[in-house]
Coordinates of C-alpha atoms and ligand atoms in Angstrom, one line a residue:
M938 CA 206.4 135.8 67.6
I939 CA 206.6 136.3 71.3
D940 CA 208.4 133.9 73.9
F941 CA 208.3 133.9 77.6
P942 CA 211.4 132.3 79.0
V943 CA 212.4 132.1 82.5
Y944 CA 216.1 133.2 83.1
K945 CA 218.2 133.9 86.1
N946 CA 221.8 134.7 87.2
D947 CA 223.5 131.5 85.9
G948 CA 226.3 132.9 84.1
A949 CA 225.1 132.0 80.5
K950 CA 225.7 135.1 78.2
E951 CA 222.4 135.3 76.5
H952 CA 220.6 135.2 79.8
M953 CA 222.8 137.9 81.4
R954 CA 222.2 140.3 78.4
A955 CA 218.4 139.9 78.4
L956 CA 218.5 140.5 82.3
I957 CA 220.4 143.7 82.0
D958 CA 217.7 144.8 79.3
L959 CA 214.9 143.9 81.7
K960 CA 216.8 145.8 84.4
N961 CA 217.0 148.9 82.1
I962 CA 213.2 148.7 81.2
I963 CA 212.4 148.4 85.0
A964 CA 214.7 151.3 85.9
K965 CA 213.0 153.5 83.4
Q966 CA 209.5 152.6 84.4
L967 CA 209.9 152.9 88.0
P968 CA 212.4 155.6 88.3
K969 CA 212.1 156.1 92.0
M970 CA 213.5 152.7 92.5
P971 CA 217.3 152.8 93.0
K972 CA 218.8 151.3 89.8
E973 CA 221.6 149.5 92.0
Y974 CA 218.7 148.0 94.0
I975 CA 217.1 146.8 90.7
T976 CA 220.2 145.2 89.6
R977 CA 221.1 143.5 92.9
L978 CA 217.7 141.7 92.9
I979 CA 217.7 140.9 89.2
M980 CA 221.1 139.4 89.8
D981 CA 220.6 137.8 93.2
R982 CA 220.7 134.3 92.6
K983 CA 217.4 133.5 94.8
H984 CA 215.3 135.7 92.2
E985 CA 214.4 134.5 88.9
S986 CA 212.6 136.6 86.2
M987 CA 210.1 135.8 83.3
L988 CA 210.8 137.9 80.2
I989 CA 208.8 138.9 77.1
L990 CA 211.0 138.3 74.1
K991 CA 209.8 139.7 70.8
K992 CA 211.4 137.7 68.0
S993 CA 212.0 139.0 64.7
D994 CA 214.3 137.9 61.7
T995 CA 217.3 140.0 62.8
Q996 CA 217.1 139.8 66.7
N997 CA 215.2 138.9 70.0
K998 CA 214.1 142.2 71.9
V999 CA 213.1 142.2 75.6
I1000 CA 210.0 144.2 75.9
G1001 CA 209.3 143.4 79.7
G1002 CA 209.1 141.1 82.2
V1003 CA 208.4 140.2 86.1
V1004 CA 211.3 139.6 88.5
Y1005 CA 210.1 137.0 91.5
R1006 CA 211.4 135.3 94.4
P1007 CA 209.9 132.0 94.7
F1008 CA 209.3 130.7 98.1
E1009 CA 208.5 126.9 97.1
E1010 CA 208.2 125.4 100.6
N1011 CA 205.4 128.0 101.5
G1012 CA 203.7 127.9 98.3
F1013 CA 204.0 131.4 97.3
V1014 CA 206.3 133.5 95.0
E1015 CA 207.0 137.3 95.8
I1016 CA 206.9 139.7 92.8
A1017 CA 209.5 142.2 93.0
F1018 CA 209.2 144.2 89.9
L1019 CA 206.9 144.0 86.6
A1020 CA 207.0 146.5 83.9
I1021 CA 206.6 146.8 80.2
T1022 CA 208.8 149.1 78.1
A1023 CA 206.9 152.3 77.4
I1024 CA 206.1 152.0 73.7
E1025 CA 204.4 148.5 74.1
Q1026 CA 202.2 149.5 77.1
V1027 CA 198.2 148.9 77.1
K1028 CA 198.7 146.5 74.2
G1029 CA 197.6 143.5 76.3
Y1030 CA 201.6 142.3 76.9
G1031 CA 201.1 142.9 80.6
T1032 CA 198.3 140.6 80.9
R1033 CA 199.6 137.9 78.7
L1034 CA 202.8 138.0 80.8
M1035 CA 200.7 137.5 83.9
N1036 CA 198.9 134.7 82.3
K1037 CA 201.9 132.6 81.1
F1038 CA 203.4 133.7 84.5
K1039 CA 200.4 132.1 86.5
A1040 CA 200.3 128.9 84.3
Y1041 CA 204.0 128.4 84.9
L1042 CA 203.6 128.8 88.6
Q1043 CA 200.7 126.7 88.9
K1044 CA 202.8 123.9 87.1
K1045 CA 205.4 124.1 89.9
G1046 CA 202.6 123.8 92.6
I1047 CA 202.5 127.4 93.7
K1048 CA 199.5 128.8 95.2
Y1049 CA 199.7 132.4 95.9
M1050 CA 201.6 135.3 94.5
V1051 CA 202.2 138.0 96.8
T1052 CA 203.5 141.8 95.8
Y1053 CA 203.9 145.5 97.2
A1054 CA 202.3 147.3 94.4
D1055 CA 203.2 150.7 93.2
N1056 CA 200.2 152.6 93.9
N1057 CA 199.6 153.6 90.3
A1058 CA 199.5 149.9 89.1
I1059 CA 197.1 148.7 91.6
G1060 CA 194.5 149.2 88.9
Y1061 CA 196.5 146.8 86.7
F1062 CA 196.9 144.0 89.5
K1063 CA 193.2 144.1 90.4
K1064 CA 192.3 143.3 86.6
Q1065 CA 194.9 140.5 87.0
G1066 CA 193.1 138.8 90.0
F1067 CA 194.9 140.7 92.9
S1068 CA 193.4 141.8 95.8
T1069 CA 194.1 144.1 98.8
I1070 CA 192.0 141.7 100.8
P1071 CA 194.7 139.0 101.9
R1072 CA 193.8 135.4 101.0
I1073 CA 197.2 134.1 101.7
P1074 CA 197.4 132.9 105.5
K1075 CA 199.7 135.3 107.1
H1076 CA 202.2 132.8 108.6
L1077 CA 203.3 131.7 105.0
W1078 CA 204.5 135.2 104.1
Y1079 CA 204.7 137.3 107.0
G1080 CA 208.6 137.9 107.9
Y1081 CA 209.6 136.4 104.5
I1082 CA 209.1 139.3 101.9
K1083 CA 211.0 142.6 101.7
D1084 CA 208.9 145.6 103.3
Y1085 CA 208.4 148.6 101.3
E1086 CA 207.3 151.9 102.8
S1087 CA 205.1 153.1 99.8
G1088 CA 203.1 150.3 97.8
T1089 CA 200.0 148.5 98.7
L1090 CA 200.2 144.8 99.6
M1091 CA 198.2 142.6 97.4
D1092 CA 198.0 139.0 96.6
C1093 CA 196.6 136.6 94.0
Y1094 CA 195.4 133.0 94.3
L1095 CA 196.1 130.6 91.7
N1096 CA 193.0 128.4 91.1
P1097 CA 194.2 124.9 90.1
D1098 CA 191.1 124.4 88.0
I1099 CA 191.7 127.4 85.6
D1100 CA 193.7 127.0 82.5
Y1101 CA 195.7 130.3 82.5
N1102 CA 197.3 129.6 79.2
N1103 CA 193.8 129.6 77.8
I1104 CA 191.7 131.8 79.8
S1105 CA 190.8 134.5 77.2
N1106 CA 189.2 131.8 75.2
E1107 CA 187.7 129.8 78.1
L1108 CA 185.9 133.2 79.0
K1109 CA 184.9 133.8 75.7
K1110 CA 183.3 130.4 75.2
Q1111 CA 181.8 130.8 79.0
K1112 CA 180.1 134.1 77.9
A1113 CA 178.5 132.8 74.9
A1114 CA 177.2 129.5 76.7
L1115 CA 175.7 132.1 79.3
L1116 CA 174.1 134.2 76.7
E1117 CA 172.8 131.1 74.8
A1118 CA 171.3 129.6 78.0
L1119 CA 169.9 132.9 79.0
K1120 CA 168.2 133.0 75.4
K1121 CA 166.2 129.7 76.5
C1122 CA 165.3 130.8 79.8
Y1123 CA 163.8 134.1 78.7
H1124 CA 160.7 134.7 76.3
F1125 CA 161.9 137.8 74.0
E1126 CA 159.4 139.6 72.4
I1127 CA 159.3 143.3 70.9
Y1128 CA 156.3 145.4 71.8
K1129 CA 155.1 148.4 70.0
G1130 CA 155.9 151.6 71.6
L1131 CA 153.7 154.1 73.0
E1132 CA 152.0 156.1 70.4
L1133 CA 151.4 159.6 71.8
E1134 CA 150.5 163.2 70.4
Q1135 CA 153.3 165.7 70.9
K1136 CA 151.1 167.4 73.7
E1137 CA 150.9 164.1 75.3
V1138 CA 154.6 163.5 75.1
K1139 CA 155.2 166.8 76.9
R1140 CA 152.7 166.1 79.6
K1141 CA 153.9 162.4 80.3
R1142 CA 157.3 163.7 80.8
K1143 CA 156.3 165.8 83.8
E1144 CA 157.9 164.4 86.7
E1145 CA 154.8 163.6 88.4
D1146 CA 153.6 161.7 85.5
L1147 CA 156.8 159.7 85.3
E1148 CA 156.6 159.0 88.9
S1149 CA 153.3 157.4 88.7
E1150 CA 152.7 153.6 88.6
K1151 CA 149.8 153.9 86.2
V1152 CA 151.9 155.7 83.4
F1153 CA 155.0 153.2 84.1
S1154 CA 152.9 150.2 83.9
S1155 CA 151.0 151.2 80.8
I1156 CA 154.3 151.0 78.9
P1157 CA 153.6 147.8 76.7
G1158 CA 155.7 145.1 77.9
I1159 CA 156.7 146.4 81.2
A1160 CA 154.3 144.4 83.1
E1161 CA 154.8 141.3 81.4
S1162 CA 158.8 141.6 82.0
G1163 CA 157.8 141.5 85.7
W1164 CA 158.9 145.2 85.8
N1165 CA 157.3 147.6 88.2
L1166 CA 158.0 151.3 89.3
Q1167 CA 159.4 150.4 92.7
L1168 CA 161.9 147.9 90.9
Y1169 CA 162.9 150.4 88.4
K1170 CA 163.8 153.0 91.2
K1171 CA 165.7 150.4 93.1
S1172 CA 167.6 149.8 90.0
L1173 CA 168.3 153.5 89.8
Y1174 CA 169.6 153.4 93.3
F1175 CA 172.3 150.7 92.8
Y1176 CA 173.7 152.2 89.4
Ligands
LIG1145 N1 196.5 151.3 86.3 C1 195.3 150.9 86.0 N2 195.0 150.0 84.9 C2 196.1 149.6 84.1 C3 197.3 150.2 84.2 C4 197.6 151.2 85.3 N3 198.8 151.6 85.5 N4 198.2 149.6 83.5 C5 197.3 148.9 82.7 N5 195.9 149.0 82.9 C6 194.9 148.2 82.5 C7 194.7 148.3 81.1 O1 194.0 149.3 80.7 C8 193.9 147.2 80.8 O2 192.5 147.1 81.0 P1 191.6 146.4 80.2 O3 191.7 145.0 80.2 O4 190.3 147.0 80.8 O5 191.8 147.0 78.9 C9 194.7 146.3 81.7 O6 195.2 146.8 82.8 C10 195.9 145.3 81.3 O7 196.8 146.1 80.5 P2 198.1 145.6 79.6 O8 198.0 146.2 78.4 O9 197.9 144.2 79.6 O10 199.1 146.1 80.5 P3 200.4 146.5 80.1 O11 201.0 146.0 79.1 O12 200.3 148.1 79.8 O13 201.3 146.4 81.7 C11 202.1 147.3 83.5 C12 200.8 146.8 82.6 C13 203.0 146.6 83.7 C14 201.6 148.0 84.8 C15 202.7 148.5 82.7 O14 201.8 149.6 82.3 C16 204.0 149.2 83.3 O15 205.1 148.8 82.8 N6 203.7 150.3 83.9 C17 204.9 150.8 84.6 C18 205.6 150.2 85.6 C19 204.8 149.8 86.9 O16 204.0 150.3 87.1 N7 204.9 148.4 87.1 C20 204.3 147.9 88.4 C21 204.9 148.2 89.5 S1 204.6 147.4 91.1 C22 205.6 146.0 91.2 O17 206.5 146.0 90.2 C23 205.4 145.1 92.2

């Protein structure tokens, strides 16, 4: 059972405990960040946190979260920290948290997320739709967010037409629909392979043979599929 509540420093005991647990996770996962600074931002009343609570019969355990500052009038949030506890990393929780967070922000009319990403986490942020090429207009964020010496400025556009709560299923359905459509457009036929004597195989493997258009187009099905040696070489160049 997983829950994604949003808490801030509102004095409620349960919320404060959970925020301290999140602070401890962040401090462990981002050891270069001073603990006092992390505590100050999490407890700052302009900041909020979306947590991941893993529920069991006996307790609710915080396993990660994202700390952010909303700038609702400018239509963006600044992500200050994001971390998942070590033993729960690379199990998909970071992605689930980000999708829940996007859906939550979408409802509030927020259009962008901005962050100074730790250089080790750039790969993760890219997979969540963040980019180092800015999409948010500069006048909306410049001078508003904190400036960090290390780290890379990244932003993410929240598309109002995407259902982020259901994005994995949506993508699976789109992939299946695309494959079905492709099957209808293309004619599939399995051709018999080349029948060659051992000696002939050796000879054909010679570079000058493989490079020849004649040998290439003699492979059954190649010409019918629209391929030729030139296209084949071009495809090698791109990959
Ligand atoms: N670098 C590159 N790719 C990554 C990283 C990383 N550091 N972490 C995860 N990924 C990839 C995963 O392999 C996965 O790829 P796939 O979808 O192709 O399989 C994808 O990102 C999603 O992985 P999740 O399992 O959903 O991510 P996870 O639960 O591990 O959370 C996080 C990612 C938050 C970065 C976590 O690893 C973490 O807490 N790291 C340490 C703290 C940290 O670096 N936080 C970010 C600092 S920047 C900031 O706070 C603004």
